[in-house]
Amino acid sequence: MIPELDRTALEDESVEVPPPVAGFIDISERLTGFTAFDLYATGMAQLYHDTTVDQVGREAVGRFIDDLAAAGGDPDRLVDETSREIARAVTHLWYLGVWPALARSVHRALGREKANTAFTAAPEAYPEGLVWRTFHGHPPGAKAPGFGTWADPPPGAPPLARPDCPAHGTGGAT
Amino acid sequence: MNSPSLAGRRRYDVIVVGAGMAGSLVAKRLGDQGWRVLVLEAGTGTLDTWPGHLDALNTFASAVAKVPNSPYRPNAVAPSPDVLHVGGLPGGGYRASGYLVQRGALPYNSDYLRAAGGTGLHWLGLTPRMHPDDFAVRSRYGYGRDWPIGYDDLEPHYRAAERELGVAGDAAEQADAIGLPFPEGYVYPMREIPRSYLDNVLAARLDGHAVQEKPGSPHTTLRVVTTPHARNSTPHEDYDGGRGYRPVGAAGLPNYGERCVGNASCTPICPAQAKYTPLKTQAAWSRDVTLVTRAVVSRVLTTSNGRARGVEYQEYDDPAAPASVTRTAEADVVVLAAHAIENAKLLLVSRLATRSDQVGRNLMDHPVLLTWGLMNHPVGPFRGPGSTSGLEGFRTGAGRRTRAPFRIVIANWGWSWPTGSPGADVARLLGMGGDPAAPRGRGLFGAALRDELGRGVSRQFALQFEMEQEAESRNRVTIDPLHRDLLGNPRPVVTYDLSDRVKRGMAAAKAVSDQIFGLLEAEDHTAYGPGPFAPGHFRYEGRDFVYQGAGHGAGTHVMGASRETSVVDPWQRCWDHPGLYAVGCGSMPSVGTANPSLTMAALALRSSERIHRELSELRRPLTVRTAPVPEGRP
Ligand SMILES: Cc1cc2nc3c(=O)[nH]c(=O)nc-3n(C[C@H](O)[C@H](O)[C@H](O)COP(=O)(O)OP(=O)(O)OC[C@H]3O[C@@H](n4cnc5c(N)ncnc54)[C@H](O)[C@@H]3O)c2cc1C
Ligand code: SF4
């Protein structure tokens, strides 16, 4: 049952909220190889979108979007070096939470007035880096898996039969 | 606990300089015995509160380079060295900036931390004991310096230190695999930290196999051995004659911080505080211990006959501003516990303990040779503590006559130390090197990038060969009036190099590594060459090597049997100055291959007993009196 008030809200077009940064997510799926669901789940989409625009400017982002469309959406077919560098930087941001220093030539071509240095987008961005998920790892200092879990075989690894050394060590019940 | 005005007014029994591991343990022991202890700490004391801890975690998360000092805020008036201050040059050689002035042929490539808690905030927490042979390297193996005491003298204090630090380990295995003597039936406070999956893979493929350092040299049988840690595990029910052990939780938040949950960030910060830090000891200080932070000790004061009388220190408010007030504090005993390099600096500045000309000399570390490769299936890197096991067969034995011995640490965190993984892998696959001026590669994107990272990183493993470095008088800390920090205190000037003995040890280590990689059927990716990330590059007998620093600074106020040749006596008392102690790894005449802090803690507890006796003797006329003392008598 949807309460009366909510139904009115749903019917009213003026309060319909567009999915945030949908275009950016669309591009990021192609750059990262992760699904929109995974990308939204990091909680970082808006921040990364804003960081990108802030770092390279709307114009360059616009050209990058056009170039990517012209390349059939395949980042690997980007030929313009500035757009390709933006593709690398946005991917780097998703994988590590860190905006990287750009190639000096691209930095110059963009006429950027900010320092060309790497920085972490926000403290929360670091544990959300996609890189940890590529190998079933977890970010050091966050999302701890629990006592003794490091003794288990990771996905894709054979279990070890070592009777003298049970998988959870001899550290007692876990 | 910060009571600046107090320090100026009151007289203390003991002044401890530095609230790191050594200083915190001494203060605990003496405070428990009712002595009035003043601890003067150069750094700030923000980390013993829960908000301070959370702030450090955030600072760590934000740091682009996650080095040991990255969670801790820089302090301009009590600066710390940082590994980022040392860089390699393209054609070989290094350059150093920052706090340490480096003048050696090779860099002293280790950091320490000046904040309440000290370097023990970001240590890894491995606590092996030294081997009995390590105390007599000159008489048994013909190099370096002997200790004036042996393993047996230290053994009860090792046990006391294992209690204070809360060590998890398997004593029976340590005795069997390494030959460490323990009293009959001894167990560590907590059961061993479980081995990593990687350890078990290595054990399955290496245990029982023999390797040779060179054709013709004797065989050494490999065995993977779990390492003792100062890290909460499962309490051992047999500990302390069946009384068991209660793990110590977090400082600043009661009922938090229990068993290690595998955050895999012990260096530089354990979010759960499962790892021991000196803040845990400080939380248990008695009311007789007064901590004053933001108090940089600048000089030790002595009476005309050389007895320690107190210290001069500079108290500041703002770690970013060079404004301070100079104060003095007085006590019967002064204990320098400011870290090996800072202790030497303080003695040099105060022109004390000069007789043997050994202050600042014999600087040692454990130079680390890294090797790294890919296993033929995933091994689960970046899980659990930085290391849970090692290979201990090269720690002593006949080979020690000709080359440095070593302990092989199995590293659970992939290639993070040698190459900066996994960040460096992402950058590399994207075609981005560390240098923005260099041309970019094409880069991989999408599923190809994701798959390639998964396939590569999941199979990473590394070995760390921790070499013993022997005491050499040319490796030293000095001061130079031209190099001062913001408060006008001299900065340490370090002259450092590796002997041929250490270099021969590294060549042997590499040969052992090659055979281990062969037995593991691993792809070896080890590569040594000069470059910005290789300040420890050198060539030896036509081959390239790169070493790292372990952060195990030692030897700078060396202990010995004679006042002519050493700085402190077997109790860590300065020979030349009654009432002045210098505690810490600086007292160690040799460091063996074990990580040094457990030994340092044992020494500090042993010295605390001596200080207690000394104070009791000083006070005897007052404390043992039975009848009222007539007026006018002290
Ligand atoms: C990255 C890293 C990992 C390590 N891992 C291990 C390990 O796994 N196992 C192991 O055994 N060891 C390890 N170590 C070594 C270990 O951290 C040190 O041996 C130990 O912390 C030294 O303790 P300390 O009390 O002598 O000095 P510190 O911990 O450095 O404490 C000295 C204190 O004195 C204060 N101080 C300095 N100057 C002054 C002054 N002028 N006035 C007042 N106060 C002052 C400092 O602020 C600090 O609080 C590691 C070190 C590093 C760097
Ligand atoms: S592995 Fe994690 S929980 Fe365990 S000691 Fe290290 S940082 Fe702490």
CSV table of N, CA and C in Angstrom, one decimal, chain A residues 30-34 38 75-76 81 84-85 87-89 91-92 95-96 98 100-104 116 118-120 122-124 126-127 131-132 134-135 138-160 162 165 167-174, chain B residues 57-58 60-64 66 191-198 200-201 203-204 207 232-234 259-265 269 271 377-385 388 422-423 426-427 430-432 435-438 440-447 449-450 453-455 457-458:
chain,number,residue,atom,x,y,z
A,30,ARG,N,31.9,1.7,-19.1
A,30,ARG,CA,32.7,1.4,-20.3
A,30,ARG,C,34.2,1.5,-19.9
A,31,LEU,N,34.5,2.5,-19.1
A,31,LEU,CA,35.9,2.7,-18.7
A,31,LEU,C,36.4,1.6,-17.7
A,32,THR,N,35.5,1.3,-16.8
A,32,THR,CA,36.0,0.4,-15.6
A,32,THR,C,35.7,-1.1,-15.8
A,33,GLY,N,34.7,-1.4,-16.6
A,33,GLY,CA,34.3,-2.8,-16.7
A,33,GLY,C,33.4,-3.2,-15.5
A,34,PHE,N,33.0,-2.3,-14.7
A,34,PHE,CA,32.0,-2.6,-13.6
A,34,PHE,C,30.6,-2.1,-14.0
A,38,ASP,N,27.3,-1.7,-9.5
A,38,ASP,CA,28.5,-1.7,-8.7
A,38,ASP,C,29.0,-0.2,-8.5
A,75,PRO,N,36.5,3.0,-25.2
A,75,PRO,CA,37.6,3.9,-24.8
A,75,PRO,C,38.9,3.5,-25.5
A,76,ASP,N,39.0,2.2,-25.9
A,76,ASP,CA,40.2,1.8,-26.5
A,76,ASP,C,40.4,2.4,-27.9
A,81,GLU,N,44.6,12.6,-27.8
A,81,GLU,CA,45.4,12.2,-26.6
A,81,GLU,C,44.8,12.9,-25.4
A,84,ARG,N,41.9,10.7,-24.3
A,84,ARG,CA,42.4,9.4,-23.8
A,84,ARG,C,43.0,9.6,-22.4
A,85,GLU,N,43.6,10.7,-22.2
A,85,GLU,CA,44.2,11.0,-20.9
A,85,GLU,C,43.0,11.2,-19.8
A,87,ALA,N,40.2,9.7,-20.1
A,87,ALA,CA,39.7,8.4,-19.8
A,87,ALA,C,40.5,7.6,-18.8
A,88,ARG,N,41.9,7.8,-18.9
A,88,ARG,CA,42.8,7.2,-18.0
A,88,ARG,C,42.5,7.7,-16.6
A,89,ALA,N,42.4,9.0,-16.5
A,89,ALA,CA,42.3,9.7,-15.2
A,89,ALA,C,41.0,9.3,-14.5
A,91,THR,N,39.3,6.6,-15.0
A,91,THR,CA,39.4,5.2,-14.6
A,91,THR,C,40.2,5.0,-13.3
A,92,HIS,N,41.4,5.8,-13.3
A,92,HIS,CA,42.2,5.8,-12.1
A,92,HIS,C,41.5,6.2,-10.9
A,95,TYR,N,39.2,3.3,-9.8
A,95,TYR,CA,39.9,2.2,-9.3
A,95,TYR,C,40.6,2.4,-7.9
A,96,LEU,N,41.0,3.7,-7.7
A,96,LEU,CA,41.9,3.9,-6.5
A,96,LEU,C,41.3,5.0,-5.6
A,98,VAL,N,41.8,8.0,-6.3
A,98,VAL,CA,42.8,9.1,-6.4
A,98,VAL,C,42.7,9.7,-7.8
A,100,PRO,N,44.7,11.3,-10.6
A,100,PRO,CA,46.2,11.3,-10.8
A,100,PRO,C,46.7,12.6,-11.4
A,101,ALA,N,48.0,12.7,-11.3
A,101,ALA,CA,48.7,13.8,-12.1
A,101,ALA,C,48.5,13.5,-13.5
A,102,LEU,N,48.1,14.5,-14.3
A,102,LEU,CA,47.9,14.2,-15.8
A,102,LEU,C,49.3,14.3,-16.5
A,103,ALA,N,49.3,13.7,-17.7
A,103,ALA,CA,50.5,13.9,-18.6
A,103,ALA,C,50.8,15.4,-18.7
A,104,ARG,N,52.0,15.7,-18.6
A,104,ARG,CA,52.4,17.2,-18.6
A,104,ARG,C,51.8,17.9,-19.9
A,116,ASN,N,49.3,20.3,-10.9
A,116,ASN,CA,49.1,18.9,-11.5
A,116,ASN,C,49.6,17.9,-10.5
A,118,ALA,N,48.6,14.5,-7.8
A,118,ALA,CA,47.6,13.5,-7.4
A,118,ALA,C,47.0,13.8,-6.1
A,119,PHE,N,45.7,13.5,-5.9
A,119,PHE,CA,45.1,13.6,-4.6
A,119,PHE,C,44.0,12.6,-4.4
A,120,THR,N,43.7,12.3,-3.2
A,120,THR,CA,42.6,11.4,-2.9
A,120,THR,C,41.3,12.2,-2.9
A,122,ALA,N,38.4,11.9,-1.5
A,122,ALA,CA,37.8,12.1,-0.2
A,122,ALA,C,38.3,10.9,0.6
A,123,PRO,N,38.4,11.0,1.9
A,123,PRO,CA,38.8,9.8,2.7
A,123,PRO,C,38.0,8.6,2.4
A,124,GLU,N,36.7,8.8,2.1
A,124,GLU,CA,35.8,7.6,1.9
A,124,GLU,C,36.1,7.0,0.5
A,126,TYR,N,38.9,6.1,-0.8
A,126,TYR,CA,40.0,5.1,-0.8
A,126,TYR,C,39.4,3.7,-0.6
A,127,PRO,N,38.6,3.5,0.5
A,127,PRO,CA,38.1,2.1,0.6
A,127,PRO,C,37.2,1.7,-0.5
A,131,VAL,N,39.8,-1.4,-7.4
A,131,VAL,CA,40.9,-2.3,-7.6
A,131,VAL,C,40.8,-3.5,-6.6
A,132,TRP,N,40.4,-3.2,-5.4
A,132,TRP,CA,40.4,-4.3,-4.4
A,132,TRP,C,39.4,-5.4,-4.8
A,134,THR,N,38.9,-6.4,-7.8
A,134,THR,CA,39.3,-7.2,-9.0
A,134,THR,C,40.0,-8.5,-8.5
A,135,PHE,N,40.5,-8.5,-7.3
A,135,PHE,CA,41.2,-9.7,-6.9
A,135,PHE,C,40.7,-10.2,-5.5
A,138,HIS,N,40.6,-6.6,0.1
A,138,HIS,CA,39.8,-5.6,0.8
A,138,HIS,C,40.8,-4.5,1.1
A,139,PRO,N,40.3,-3.2,1.1
A,139,PRO,CA,41.2,-2.1,1.3
A,139,PRO,C,41.9,-2.1,2.7
A,140,PRO,N,43.2,-2.0,2.8
A,140,PRO,CA,43.9,-2.0,4.1
A,140,PRO,C,43.3,-0.9,5.0
A,141,GLY,N,43.0,-1.3,6.2
A,141,GLY,CA,42.5,-0.3,7.1
A,141,GLY,C,41.0,-0.1,7.0
A,142,ALA,N,40.3,-0.8,6.2
A,142,ALA,CA,38.8,-0.7,6.1
A,142,ALA,C,38.2,-2.0,5.7
A,143,LYS,N,36.9,-2.2,6.1
A,143,LYS,CA,36.2,-3.4,5.7
A,143,LYS,C,36.9,-4.7,6.1
A,144,ALA,N,37.3,-4.7,7.4
A,144,ALA,CA,38.0,-5.9,7.8
A,144,ALA,C,37.2,-7.2,7.7
A,145,PRO,N,37.8,-8.3,7.2
A,145,PRO,CA,37.1,-9.5,7.0
A,145,PRO,C,36.9,-10.4,8.2
A,146,GLY,N,37.6,-10.2,9.3
A,146,GLY,CA,37.4,-11.0,10.5
A,146,GLY,C,38.6,-11.9,10.8
A,147,PHE,N,38.7,-12.3,12.1
A,147,PHE,CA,39.8,-13.0,12.6
A,147,PHE,C,40.0,-14.3,11.8
A,148,GLY,N,41.3,-14.5,11.4
A,148,GLY,CA,41.7,-15.8,10.8
A,148,GLY,C,41.2,-16.0,9.3
A,149,THR,N,40.5,-15.0,8.8
A,149,THR,CA,40.0,-15.2,7.4
A,149,THR,C,41.1,-15.3,6.4
A,150,TRP,N,42.3,-14.7,6.8
A,150,TRP,CA,43.4,-14.8,5.8
A,150,TRP,C,44.0,-16.2,5.6
A,151,ALA,N,43.5,-17.1,6.5
A,151,ALA,CA,44.0,-18.5,6.3
A,151,ALA,C,43.2,-19.2,5.2
A,152,ASP,N,42.0,-18.7,4.9
A,152,ASP,CA,41.2,-19.4,3.9
A,152,ASP,C,41.7,-19.2,2.5
A,153,PRO,N,41.5,-20.2,1.6
A,153,PRO,CA,41.9,-20.0,0.3
A,153,PRO,C,41.1,-18.9,-0.4
A,154,PRO,N,41.7,-18.0,-1.1
A,154,PRO,CA,40.9,-17.0,-1.8
A,154,PRO,C,40.2,-17.6,-3.0
A,155,PRO,N,39.2,-16.9,-3.6
A,155,PRO,CA,38.5,-17.5,-4.8
A,155,PRO,C,39.6,-17.9,-5.8
A,156,GLY,N,39.4,-19.0,-6.4
A,156,GLY,CA,40.3,-19.5,-7.5
A,156,GLY,C,41.5,-20.2,-7.0
A,157,ALA,N,41.6,-20.4,-5.7
A,157,ALA,CA,42.8,-21.0,-5.2
A,157,ALA,C,42.5,-22.4,-4.6
A,158,PRO,N,43.3,-23.4,-4.8
A,158,PRO,CA,43.0,-24.7,-4.3
A,158,PRO,C,43.1,-24.7,-2.7
A,159,PRO,N,42.3,-25.5,-2.1
A,159,PRO,CA,42.4,-25.6,-0.6
A,159,PRO,C,43.7,-26.4,-0.4
A,160,LEU,N,44.2,-26.3,0.8
A,160,LEU,CA,45.4,-27.1,1.1
A,160,LEU,C,45.1,-28.1,2.2
A,162,ARG,N,46.5,-29.8,4.9
A,162,ARG,CA,47.6,-29.8,5.9
A,162,ARG,C,47.1,-30.2,7.2
A,165,CYS,N,48.1,-28.3,10.2
A,165,CYS,CA,47.8,-26.9,10.2
A,165,CYS,C,46.5,-26.6,9.7
A,167,ALA,N,42.9,-24.9,8.5
A,167,ALA,CA,42.8,-23.6,7.8
A,167,ALA,C,42.7,-22.4,8.7
A,168,HIS,N,42.2,-22.6,9.9
A,168,HIS,CA,42.1,-21.4,10.8
A,168,HIS,C,43.2,-21.5,11.8
A,169,GLY,N,44.3,-22.1,11.6
A,169,GLY,CA,45.4,-22.2,12.5
A,169,GLY,C,45.0,-23.0,13.7
A,170,THR,N,45.8,-22.9,14.7
A,170,THR,CA,45.4,-23.5,16.0
A,170,THR,C,45.0,-22.5,17.0
A,171,GLY,N,44.5,-21.4,16.4
A,171,GLY,CA,44.2,-20.2,17.3
A,171,GLY,C,42.9,-20.4,18.0
A,172,GLY,N,42.4,-21.6,18.2
A,172,GLY,CA,41.2,-21.8,18.9
A,172,GLY,C,39.9,-21.6,18.1
A,173,ALA,N,38.8,-21.7,18.7
A,173,ALA,CA,37.5,-21.5,17.9
A,173,ALA,C,37.5,-20.1,17.4
A,174,THR,N,36.9,-19.9,16.2
A,174,THR,CA,36.8,-18.5,15.7
A,174,THR,C,35.4,-18.1,15.6
B,57,LEU,N,42.9,7.8,11.1
B,57,LEU,CA,42.5,6.9,10.1
B,57,LEU,C,42.0,7.6,8.8
B,58,ASN,N,41.4,8.8,9.0
B,58,ASN,CA,41.0,9.6,7.8
B,58,ASN,C,42.2,10.2,7.1
B,60,PHE,N,45.1,8.9,7.0
B,60,PHE,CA,45.7,7.7,6.3
B,60,PHE,C,44.9,7.4,5.0
B,61,ALA,N,43.6,7.4,5.1
B,61,ALA,CA,42.8,7.1,3.9
B,61,ALA,C,43.0,8.2,2.8
B,62,SER,N,43.3,9.4,3.2
B,62,SER,CA,43.4,10.5,2.2
B,62,SER,C,44.8,10.5,1.6
B,63,ALA,N,45.8,9.9,2.3
B,63,ALA,CA,47.2,10.0,1.8
B,63,ALA,C,47.3,9.3,0.5
B,64,VAL,N,47.9,9.9,-0.5
B,64,VAL,CA,48.2,9.3,-1.8
B,64,VAL,C,49.2,8.2,-1.6
B,66,LYS,N,50.8,5.8,0.9
B,66,LYS,CA,50.5,5.2,2.2
B,66,LYS,C,51.7,4.7,2.9
B,191,ARG,N,47.5,-17.5,21.9
B,191,ARG,CA,47.9,-18.5,20.9
B,191,ARG,C,48.3,-17.7,19.6
B,192,GLU,N,49.1,-18.4,18.8
B,192,GLU,CA,49.6,-17.8,17.7
B,192,GLU,C,48.6,-17.2,16.7
B,193,ILE,N,48.9,-16.1,16.0
B,193,ILE,CA,48.1,-15.6,15.0
B,193,ILE,C,48.1,-16.6,13.9
B,194,PRO,N,46.9,-17.0,13.4
B,194,PRO,CA,46.8,-18.0,12.3
B,194,PRO,C,47.7,-17.6,11.1
B,195,ARG,N,48.3,-18.7,10.6
B,195,ARG,CA,49.1,-18.4,9.4
B,195,ARG,C,48.2,-18.0,8.2
B,196,SER,N,48.8,-17.3,7.3
B,196,SER,CA,48.0,-16.9,6.1
B,196,SER,C,48.0,-18.1,5.1
B,197,TYR,N,47.0,-18.0,4.2
B,197,TYR,CA,47.0,-19.0,3.1
B,197,TYR,C,48.3,-19.1,2.4
B,198,LEU,N,48.9,-17.9,2.2
B,198,LEU,CA,50.2,-17.8,1.5
B,198,LEU,C,51.2,-18.6,2.3
B,200,ASN,N,50.8,-21.1,4.1
B,200,ASN,CA,50.5,-22.6,4.0
B,200,ASN,C,50.9,-23.1,2.6
B,201,VAL,N,50.7,-22.2,1.6
B,201,VAL,CA,51.2,-22.6,0.2
B,201,VAL,C,52.7,-22.8,0.3
B,203,ALA,N,54.6,-23.4,2.8
B,203,ALA,CA,55.0,-24.5,3.7
B,203,ALA,C,54.8,-25.8,2.9
B,204,ALA,N,53.7,-25.9,2.1
B,204,ALA,CA,53.4,-27.2,1.4
B,204,ALA,C,54.5,-27.4,0.3
B,207,ASP,N,58.7,-26.8,2.8
B,207,ASP,CA,59.1,-27.5,4.1
B,207,ASP,C,59.9,-28.8,3.8
B,232,ASN,N,46.5,-8.9,19.3
B,232,ASN,CA,45.5,-9.8,20.0
B,232,ASN,C,45.0,-11.0,19.2
B,233,SER,N,45.1,-12.1,19.9
B,233,SER,CA,44.6,-13.4,19.3
B,233,SER,C,43.7,-14.0,20.3
B,234,THR,N,43.8,-15.3,20.4
B,234,THR,CA,43.0,-16.0,21.4
B,234,THR,C,43.8,-16.3,22.6
B,259,ARG,N,40.3,-9.1,19.1
B,259,ARG,CA,41.2,-9.9,18.3
B,259,ARG,C,41.4,-9.2,16.9
B,260,CYS,N,42.6,-9.5,16.4
B,260,CYS,CA,42.9,-9.0,15.0
B,260,CYS,C,41.8,-9.4,14.0
B,261,VAL,N,41.3,-8.4,13.4
B,261,VAL,CA,40.2,-8.8,12.4
B,261,VAL,C,40.7,-8.7,11.0
B,262,GLY,N,42.0,-8.6,10.8
B,262,GLY,CA,42.5,-8.6,9.4
B,262,GLY,C,42.4,-7.4,8.6
B,263,ASN,N,42.5,-6.2,9.2
B,263,ASN,CA,42.4,-5.0,8.5
B,263,ASN,C,43.6,-4.8,7.5
B,264,ALA,N,44.7,-5.5,7.8
B,264,ALA,CA,45.8,-5.5,6.9
B,264,ALA,C,46.4,-4.1,6.7
B,265,SER,N,46.4,-3.3,7.8
B,265,SER,CA,47.1,-2.0,7.8
B,265,SER,C,47.8,-1.8,9.1
B,269,ILE,N,48.6,1.8,10.7
B,269,ILE,CA,47.7,2.1,11.8
B,269,ILE,C,46.7,0.9,11.8
B,271,PRO,N,43.1,0.0,12.8
B,271,PRO,CA,41.9,0.6,13.1
B,271,PRO,C,41.2,0.0,14.4
B,377,HIS,N,48.8,-19.6,-8.9
B,377,HIS,CA,47.4,-19.5,-8.7
B,377,HIS,C,47.2,-18.4,-7.6
B,378,PRO,N,46.0,-17.9,-7.4
B,378,PRO,CA,45.8,-16.8,-6.4
B,378,PRO,C,46.2,-17.3,-5.0
B,379,VAL,N,46.8,-16.3,-4.3
B,379,VAL,CA,47.3,-16.6,-2.9
B,379,VAL,C,46.7,-15.7,-1.9
B,380,GLY,N,45.8,-14.8,-2.3
B,380,GLY,CA,45.1,-13.9,-1.3
B,380,GLY,C,46.0,-12.8,-0.7
B,381,PRO,N,46.7,-12.0,-1.5
B,381,PRO,CA,47.5,-10.9,-1.0
B,381,PRO,C,46.6,-9.9,-0.3
B,382,PHE,N,47.2,-9.0,0.5
B,382,PHE,CA,46.5,-7.9,1.2
B,382,PHE,C,45.5,-8.4,2.2
B,383,ARG,N,45.7,-9.6,2.7
B,383,ARG,CA,44.8,-10.0,3.8
B,383,ARG,C,45.6,-10.3,5.1
B,384,GLY,N,45.0,-9.9,6.2
B,384,GLY,CA,45.6,-10.2,7.5
B,384,GLY,C,46.8,-9.3,7.8
B,385,PRO,N,47.5,-9.6,8.9
B,385,PRO,CA,48.7,-8.9,9.3
B,385,PRO,C,49.8,-9.0,8.2
B,388,THR,N,52.8,-13.3,8.8
B,388,THR,CA,52.4,-14.2,9.8
B,388,THR,C,53.5,-15.3,10.0
B,422,PRO,N,48.5,-2.1,-4.9
B,422,PRO,CA,48.0,-2.3,-6.2
B,422,PRO,C,47.9,-1.0,-7.0
B,423,GLY,N,48.1,0.1,-6.4
B,423,GLY,CA,48.0,1.4,-7.1
B,423,GLY,C,48.9,1.5,-8.3
B,426,VAL,N,47.5,-0.5,-11.2
B,426,VAL,CA,46.5,0.2,-11.9
B,426,VAL,C,47.1,1.3,-12.9
B,427,ALA,N,48.0,2.1,-12.3
B,427,ALA,CA,48.6,3.1,-13.1
B,427,ALA,C,49.4,2.5,-14.3
B,430,LEU,N,47.1,1.3,-17.0
B,430,LEU,CA,46.4,2.5,-17.7
B,430,LEU,C,47.4,3.2,-18.5
B,431,GLY,N,48.7,2.8,-18.5
B,431,GLY,CA,49.7,3.5,-19.3
B,431,GLY,C,50.3,4.7,-18.7
B,432,MET,N,50.0,4.8,-17.3
B,432,MET,CA,50.5,6.0,-16.6
B,432,MET,C,51.7,5.6,-15.7
B,435,ASP,N,55.9,9.4,-13.7
B,435,ASP,CA,56.5,10.6,-14.2
B,435,ASP,C,55.6,11.3,-15.2
B,436,PRO,N,54.9,12.4,-14.8
B,436,PRO,CA,54.0,13.1,-15.8
B,436,PRO,C,54.7,13.6,-17.1
B,437,ALA,N,56.0,13.7,-17.0
B,437,ALA,CA,56.7,14.2,-18.2
B,437,ALA,C,56.9,13.1,-19.3
B,438,ALA,N,56.8,11.8,-18.8
B,438,ALA,CA,57.1,10.7,-19.7
B,438,ALA,C,55.9,10.4,-20.6
B,440,ARG,N,52.8,8.6,-22.3
B,440,ARG,CA,51.9,7.6,-21.8
B,440,ARG,C,51.8,6.4,-22.7
B,441,GLY,N,51.5,5.3,-22.1
B,441,GLY,CA,51.2,4.1,-22.9
B,441,GLY,C,49.7,4.2,-23.3
B,442,ARG,N,49.2,3.3,-24.2
B,442,ARG,CA,47.8,3.3,-24.6
B,442,ARG,C,46.9,3.1,-23.5
B,443,GLY,N,47.1,2.1,-22.7
B,443,GLY,CA,46.2,1.9,-21.5
B,443,GLY,C,45.2,0.9,-21.8
B,444,LEU,N,44.8,0.1,-20.8
B,444,LEU,CA,43.7,-0.9,-20.9
B,444,LEU,C,42.5,-0.3,-20.2
B,445,PHE,N,41.3,-0.6,-20.7
B,445,PHE,CA,40.1,-0.2,-20.1
B,445,PHE,C,39.1,-1.3,-19.9
B,446,GLY,N,38.0,-1.0,-19.2
B,446,GLY,CA,36.9,-1.9,-19.1
B,446,GLY,C,37.2,-3.3,-18.6
B,447,ALA,N,36.5,-4.3,-19.2
B,447,ALA,CA,36.7,-5.7,-18.7
B,447,ALA,C,38.2,-6.2,-18.8
B,449,LEU,N,40.9,-4.4,-18.4
B,449,LEU,CA,41.6,-3.9,-17.3
B,449,LEU,C,41.3,-4.7,-16.0
B,450,ARG,N,40.0,-4.9,-15.8
B,450,ARG,CA,39.5,-5.5,-14.6
B,450,ARG,C,40.1,-7.0,-14.5
B,453,LEU,N,44.0,-7.0,-13.9
B,453,LEU,CA,44.4,-6.7,-12.5
B,453,LEU,C,44.1,-7.9,-11.6
B,454,GLY,N,42.9,-8.5,-11.8
B,454,GLY,CA,42.5,-9.7,-11.0
B,454,GLY,C,43.5,-10.8,-11.2
B,455,ARG,N,43.9,-11.1,-12.4
B,455,ARG,CA,44.8,-12.2,-12.7
B,455,ARG,C,46.2,-11.9,-12.1
B,457,VAL,N,47.3,-9.2,-9.7
B,457,VAL,CA,47.5,-8.9,-8.2
B,457,VAL,C,47.2,-10.1,-7.4
B,458,SER,N,46.2,-10.9,-7.7
B,458,SER,CA,45.8,-12.0,-6.9
B,458,SER,C,46.9,-13.1,-6.7
